[in-house]
PDB file of C-alpha atoms in Angstrom:
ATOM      1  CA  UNK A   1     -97.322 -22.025 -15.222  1.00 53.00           C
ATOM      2  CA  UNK A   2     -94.731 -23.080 -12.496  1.00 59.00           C
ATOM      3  CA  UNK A   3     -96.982 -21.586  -9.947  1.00 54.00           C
ATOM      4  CA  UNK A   4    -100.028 -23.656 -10.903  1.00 52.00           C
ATOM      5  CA  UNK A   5     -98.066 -26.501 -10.712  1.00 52.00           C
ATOM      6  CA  UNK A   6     -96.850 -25.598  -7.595  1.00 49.00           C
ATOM      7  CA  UNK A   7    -100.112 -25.181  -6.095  1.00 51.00           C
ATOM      8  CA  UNK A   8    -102.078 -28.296  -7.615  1.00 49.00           C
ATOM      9  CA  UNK A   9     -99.469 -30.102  -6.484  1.00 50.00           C
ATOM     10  CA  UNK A  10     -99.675 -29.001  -2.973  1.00 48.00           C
ATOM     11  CA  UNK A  11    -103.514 -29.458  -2.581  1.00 47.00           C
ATOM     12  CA  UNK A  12    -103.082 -33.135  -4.461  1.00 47.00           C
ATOM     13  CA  UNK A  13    -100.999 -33.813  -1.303  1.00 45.00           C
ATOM     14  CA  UNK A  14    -102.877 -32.323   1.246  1.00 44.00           C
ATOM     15  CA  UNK A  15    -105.932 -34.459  -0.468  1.00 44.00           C
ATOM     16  CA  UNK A  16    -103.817 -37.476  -0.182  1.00 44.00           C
ATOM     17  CA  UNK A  17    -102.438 -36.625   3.716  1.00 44.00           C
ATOM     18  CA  UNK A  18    -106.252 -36.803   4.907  1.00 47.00           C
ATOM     19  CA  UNK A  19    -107.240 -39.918   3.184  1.00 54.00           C
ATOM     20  CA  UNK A  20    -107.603 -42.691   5.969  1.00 61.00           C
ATOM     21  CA  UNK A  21    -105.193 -45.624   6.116  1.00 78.00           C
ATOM     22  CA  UNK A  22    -106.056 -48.424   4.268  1.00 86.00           C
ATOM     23  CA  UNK A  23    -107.424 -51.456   6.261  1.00 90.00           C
ATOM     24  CA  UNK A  24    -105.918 -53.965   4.285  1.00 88.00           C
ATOM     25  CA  UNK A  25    -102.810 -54.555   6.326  1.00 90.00           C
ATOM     26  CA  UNK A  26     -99.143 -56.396   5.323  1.00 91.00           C
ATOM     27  CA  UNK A  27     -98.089 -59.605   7.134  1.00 91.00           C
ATOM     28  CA  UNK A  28     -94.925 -60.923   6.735  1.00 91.00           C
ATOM     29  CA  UNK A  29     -94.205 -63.094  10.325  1.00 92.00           C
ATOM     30  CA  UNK A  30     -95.222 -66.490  10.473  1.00 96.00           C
ATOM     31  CA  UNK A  31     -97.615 -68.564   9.065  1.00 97.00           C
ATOM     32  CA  UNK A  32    -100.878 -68.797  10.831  1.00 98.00           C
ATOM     33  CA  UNK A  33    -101.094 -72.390  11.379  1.00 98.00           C
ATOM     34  CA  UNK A  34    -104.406 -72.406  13.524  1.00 98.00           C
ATOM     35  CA  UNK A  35    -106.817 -70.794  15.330  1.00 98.00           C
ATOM     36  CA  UNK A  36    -107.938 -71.765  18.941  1.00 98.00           C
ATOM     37  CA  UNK A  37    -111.070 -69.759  20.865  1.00 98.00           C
ATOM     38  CA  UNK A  38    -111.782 -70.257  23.759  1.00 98.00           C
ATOM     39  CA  UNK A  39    -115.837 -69.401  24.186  1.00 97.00           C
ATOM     40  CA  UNK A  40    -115.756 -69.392  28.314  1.00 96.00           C
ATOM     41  CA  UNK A  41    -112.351 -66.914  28.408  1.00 97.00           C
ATOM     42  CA  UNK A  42    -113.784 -64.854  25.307  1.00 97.00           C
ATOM     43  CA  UNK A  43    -110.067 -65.640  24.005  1.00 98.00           C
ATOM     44  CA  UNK A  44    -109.474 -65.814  20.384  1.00 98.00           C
ATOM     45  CA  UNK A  45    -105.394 -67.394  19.976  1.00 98.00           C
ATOM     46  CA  UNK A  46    -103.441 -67.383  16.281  1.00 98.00           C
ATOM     47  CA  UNK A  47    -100.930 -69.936  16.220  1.00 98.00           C
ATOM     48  CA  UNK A  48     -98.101 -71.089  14.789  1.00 98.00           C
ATOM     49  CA  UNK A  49     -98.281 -74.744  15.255  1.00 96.00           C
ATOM     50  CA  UNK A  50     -97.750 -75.094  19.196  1.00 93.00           C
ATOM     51  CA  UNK A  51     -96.778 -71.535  19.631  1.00 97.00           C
ATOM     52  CA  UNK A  52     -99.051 -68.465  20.384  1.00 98.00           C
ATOM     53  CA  UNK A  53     -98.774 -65.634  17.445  1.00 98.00           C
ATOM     54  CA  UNK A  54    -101.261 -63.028  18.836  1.00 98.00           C
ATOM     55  CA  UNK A  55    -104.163 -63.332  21.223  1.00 98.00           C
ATOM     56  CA  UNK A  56    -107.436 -60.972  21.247  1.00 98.00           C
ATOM     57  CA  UNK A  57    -110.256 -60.364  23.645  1.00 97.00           C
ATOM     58  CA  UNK A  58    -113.634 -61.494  21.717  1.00 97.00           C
ATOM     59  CA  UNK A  59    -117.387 -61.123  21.777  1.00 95.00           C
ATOM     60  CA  UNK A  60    -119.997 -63.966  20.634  1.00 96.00           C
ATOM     61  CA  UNK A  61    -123.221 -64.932  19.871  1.00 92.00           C
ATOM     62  CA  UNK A  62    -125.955 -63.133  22.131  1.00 88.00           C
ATOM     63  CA  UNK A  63    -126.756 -66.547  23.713  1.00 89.00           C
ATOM     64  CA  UNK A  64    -122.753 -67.960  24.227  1.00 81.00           C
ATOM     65  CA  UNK A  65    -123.263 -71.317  26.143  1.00 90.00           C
ATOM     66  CA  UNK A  66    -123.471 -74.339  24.169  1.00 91.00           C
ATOM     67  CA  UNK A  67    -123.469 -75.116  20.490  1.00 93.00           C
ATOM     68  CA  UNK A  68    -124.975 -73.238  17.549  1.00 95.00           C
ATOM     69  CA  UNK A  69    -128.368 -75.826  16.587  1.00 93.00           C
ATOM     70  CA  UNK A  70    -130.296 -74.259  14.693  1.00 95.00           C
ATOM     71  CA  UNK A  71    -130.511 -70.127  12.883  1.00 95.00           C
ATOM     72  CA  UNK A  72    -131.441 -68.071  15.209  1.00 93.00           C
ATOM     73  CA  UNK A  73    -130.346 -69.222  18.249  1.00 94.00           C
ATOM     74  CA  UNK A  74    -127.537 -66.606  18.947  1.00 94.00           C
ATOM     75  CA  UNK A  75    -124.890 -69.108  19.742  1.00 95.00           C
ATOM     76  CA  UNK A  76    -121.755 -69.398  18.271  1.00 97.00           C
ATOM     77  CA  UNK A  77    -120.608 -72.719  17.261  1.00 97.00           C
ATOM     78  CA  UNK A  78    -118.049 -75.140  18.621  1.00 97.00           C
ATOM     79  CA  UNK A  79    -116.045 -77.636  17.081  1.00 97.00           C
ATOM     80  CA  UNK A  80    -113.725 -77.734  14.086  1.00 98.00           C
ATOM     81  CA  UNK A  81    -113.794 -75.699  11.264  1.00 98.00           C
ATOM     82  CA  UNK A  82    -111.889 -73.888   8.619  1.00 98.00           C
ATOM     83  CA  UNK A  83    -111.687 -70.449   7.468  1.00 98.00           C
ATOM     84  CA  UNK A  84    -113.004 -70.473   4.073  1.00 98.00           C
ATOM     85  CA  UNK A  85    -113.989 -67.417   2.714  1.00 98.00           C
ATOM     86  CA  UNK A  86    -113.053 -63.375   2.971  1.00 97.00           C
ATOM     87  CA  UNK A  87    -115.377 -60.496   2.723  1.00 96.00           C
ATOM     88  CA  UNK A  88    -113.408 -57.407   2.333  1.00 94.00           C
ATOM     89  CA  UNK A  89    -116.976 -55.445   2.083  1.00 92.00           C
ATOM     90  CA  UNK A  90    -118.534 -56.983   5.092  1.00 93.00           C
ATOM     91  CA  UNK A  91    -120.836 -54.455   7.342  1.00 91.00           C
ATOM     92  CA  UNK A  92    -118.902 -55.392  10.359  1.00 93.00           C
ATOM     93  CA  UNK A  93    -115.615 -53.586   8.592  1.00 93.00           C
ATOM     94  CA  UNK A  94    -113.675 -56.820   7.171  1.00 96.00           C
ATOM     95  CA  UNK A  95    -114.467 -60.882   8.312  1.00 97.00           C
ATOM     96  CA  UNK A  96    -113.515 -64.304   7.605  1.00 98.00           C
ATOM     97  CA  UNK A  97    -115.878 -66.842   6.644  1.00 98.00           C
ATOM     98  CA  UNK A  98    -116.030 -70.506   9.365  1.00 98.00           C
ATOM     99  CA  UNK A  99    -116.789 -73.250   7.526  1.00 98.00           C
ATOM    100  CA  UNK A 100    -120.448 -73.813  10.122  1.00 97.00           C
ATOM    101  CA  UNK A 101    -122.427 -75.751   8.880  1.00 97.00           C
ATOM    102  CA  UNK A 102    -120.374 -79.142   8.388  1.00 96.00           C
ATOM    103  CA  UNK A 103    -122.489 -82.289   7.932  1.00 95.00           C
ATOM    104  CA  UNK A 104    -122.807 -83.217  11.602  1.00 95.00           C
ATOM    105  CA  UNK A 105    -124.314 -79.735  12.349  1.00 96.00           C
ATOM    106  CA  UNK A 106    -127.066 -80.214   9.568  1.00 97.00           C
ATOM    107  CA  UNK A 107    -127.608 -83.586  10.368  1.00 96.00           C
ATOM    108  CA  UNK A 108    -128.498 -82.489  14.008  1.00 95.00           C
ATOM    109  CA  UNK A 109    -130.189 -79.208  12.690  1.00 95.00           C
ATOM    110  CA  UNK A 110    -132.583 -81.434   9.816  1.00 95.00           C
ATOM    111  CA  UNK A 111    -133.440 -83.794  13.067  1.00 96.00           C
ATOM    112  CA  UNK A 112    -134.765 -80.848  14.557  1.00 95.00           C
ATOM    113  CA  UNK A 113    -136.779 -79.771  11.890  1.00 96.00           C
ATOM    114  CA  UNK A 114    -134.622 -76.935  11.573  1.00 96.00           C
ATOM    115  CA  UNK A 115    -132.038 -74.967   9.144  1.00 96.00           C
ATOM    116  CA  UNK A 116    -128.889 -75.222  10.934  1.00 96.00           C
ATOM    117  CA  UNK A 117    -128.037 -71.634   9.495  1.00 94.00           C
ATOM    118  CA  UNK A 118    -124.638 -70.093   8.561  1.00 93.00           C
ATOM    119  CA  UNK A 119    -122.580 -66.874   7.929  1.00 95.00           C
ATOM    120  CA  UNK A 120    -120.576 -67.273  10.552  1.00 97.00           C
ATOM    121  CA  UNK A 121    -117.449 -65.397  10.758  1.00 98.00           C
ATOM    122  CA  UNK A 122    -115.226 -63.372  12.558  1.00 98.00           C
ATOM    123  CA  UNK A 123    -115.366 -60.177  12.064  1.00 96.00           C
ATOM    124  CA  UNK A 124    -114.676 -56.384  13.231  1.00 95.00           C
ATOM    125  CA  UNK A 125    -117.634 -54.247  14.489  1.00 92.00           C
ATOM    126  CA  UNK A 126    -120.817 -53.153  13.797  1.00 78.00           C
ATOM    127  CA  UNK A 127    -120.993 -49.543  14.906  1.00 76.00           C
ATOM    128  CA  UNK A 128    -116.465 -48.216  13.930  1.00 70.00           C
ATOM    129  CA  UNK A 129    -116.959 -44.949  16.441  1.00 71.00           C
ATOM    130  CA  UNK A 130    -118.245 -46.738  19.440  1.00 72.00           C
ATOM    131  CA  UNK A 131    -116.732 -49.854  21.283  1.00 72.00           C
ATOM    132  CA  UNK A 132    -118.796 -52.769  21.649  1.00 75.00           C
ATOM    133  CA  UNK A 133    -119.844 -54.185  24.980  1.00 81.00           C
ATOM    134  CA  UNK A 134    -121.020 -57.575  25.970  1.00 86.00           C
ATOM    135  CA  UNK A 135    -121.614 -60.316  23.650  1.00 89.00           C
ATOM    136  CA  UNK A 136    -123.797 -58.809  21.115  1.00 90.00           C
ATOM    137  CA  UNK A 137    -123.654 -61.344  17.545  1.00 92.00           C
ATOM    138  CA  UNK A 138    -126.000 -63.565  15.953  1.00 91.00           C
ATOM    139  CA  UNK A 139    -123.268 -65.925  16.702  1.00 94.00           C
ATOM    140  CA  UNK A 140    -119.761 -64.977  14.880  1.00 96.00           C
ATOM    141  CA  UNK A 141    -117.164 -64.315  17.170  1.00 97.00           C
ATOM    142  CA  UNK A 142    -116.240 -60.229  16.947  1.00 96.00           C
ATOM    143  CA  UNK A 143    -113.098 -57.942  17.862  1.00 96.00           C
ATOM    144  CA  UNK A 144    -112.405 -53.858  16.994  1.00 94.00           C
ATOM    145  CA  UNK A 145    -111.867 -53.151  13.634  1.00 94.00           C
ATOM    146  CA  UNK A 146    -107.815 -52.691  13.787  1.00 95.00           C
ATOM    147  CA  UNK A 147    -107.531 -56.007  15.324  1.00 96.00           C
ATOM    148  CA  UNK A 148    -109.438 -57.513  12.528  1.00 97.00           C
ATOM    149  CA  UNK A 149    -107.274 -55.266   9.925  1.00 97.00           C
ATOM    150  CA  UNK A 150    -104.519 -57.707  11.382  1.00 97.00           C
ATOM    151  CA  UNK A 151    -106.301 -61.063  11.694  1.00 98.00           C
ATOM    152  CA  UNK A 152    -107.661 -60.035   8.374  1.00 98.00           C
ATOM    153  CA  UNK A 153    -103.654 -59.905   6.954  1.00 97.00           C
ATOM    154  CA  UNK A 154    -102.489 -62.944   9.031  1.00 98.00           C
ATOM    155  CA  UNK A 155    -104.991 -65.738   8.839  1.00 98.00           C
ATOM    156  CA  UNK A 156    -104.906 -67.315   5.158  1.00 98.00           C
ATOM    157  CA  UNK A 157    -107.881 -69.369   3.734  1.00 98.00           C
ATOM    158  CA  UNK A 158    -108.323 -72.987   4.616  1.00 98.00           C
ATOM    159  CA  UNK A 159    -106.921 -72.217   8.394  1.00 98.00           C
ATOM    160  CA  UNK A 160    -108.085 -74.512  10.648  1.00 98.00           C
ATOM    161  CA  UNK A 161    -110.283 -73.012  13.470  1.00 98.00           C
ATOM    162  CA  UNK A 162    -111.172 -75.058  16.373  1.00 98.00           C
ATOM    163  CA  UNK A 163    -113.682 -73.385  18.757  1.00 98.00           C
ATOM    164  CA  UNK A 164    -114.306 -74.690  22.171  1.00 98.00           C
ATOM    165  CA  UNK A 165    -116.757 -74.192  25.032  1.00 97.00           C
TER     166      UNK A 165
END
């Protein structure tokens, strides 16, 4: 009997050594006050109110200069948002929901004749074996998938976002 043990105990932690990582990561530094990108560097900066956590390298919308109008364009919005949402089962590995549209942008969008769209977010990427290149979204701002694990753990709901040209 000792021996079975023995041996289903073994193979339950072999099973257990090959599982992947989870991607839901601890944070326990300070708070995320902000978030500042910077469309024309492709910079992405978490602070802590005038102080630089963690910056990342990012990709865009398929169409980067200027202001998201209307769905479809491929731009990525600017102005001032918050972070309002969290999809832990997002196809792009984890992402945070930006607050696009606010009223201005639908005002603008309506004028237009237009849908101003939405689902933005940032989030990881679309293909988790092969690096991205070039800006390649429908207008959410992107980064690898274990940078996201972290902006994932660090950046809380209701985080202001302010995204610039």
């Amino acid at each position: 009997m000792k021996r079975r043990h023995l041996i289903l105990g073994g193979a339950a932690v072999a099973t257990l050594g090959a599982c992947s990582p989870s991607k839901f990561k601890r944070y326990n530094g300070p708070e995320v006050t902000g978030v500042v990108v910077n469309k024309g560097e492709r910079k992405m900066y978490l602070l802590h109110k005038d102080r630089v956590l963690k910056d990342y390298d990012i990709f865009l919308g398929f169409a980067p200069e200027g202001h998201k109008q209307v769905e479809g364009d491929g731009k990525t919005p600017e102005g001032n948002y918050r972070i309002d949402r969290r999809n832990p089962n997002s196809r792009f590995h984890l992402s945070l929901g930006i607050s696009y549209p606010n009223a201005e942008d639908i005002r603008v969008a309506r004028a237009l004749g237009k849908s101003p769209g939405g689902e933005i977010f940032i989030h990881g990427q679309r293909h988790p074996m092969r690096l991205d290149k070039g800006d390649w979204t429908w207008g959410c701002i992107a980064v690898n998938n274990k940078q996201m694990e972290r902006i994932y753990a660090m950046v809380k709901d209701g985080t202001p976002i302010s995204i610039n040209p």
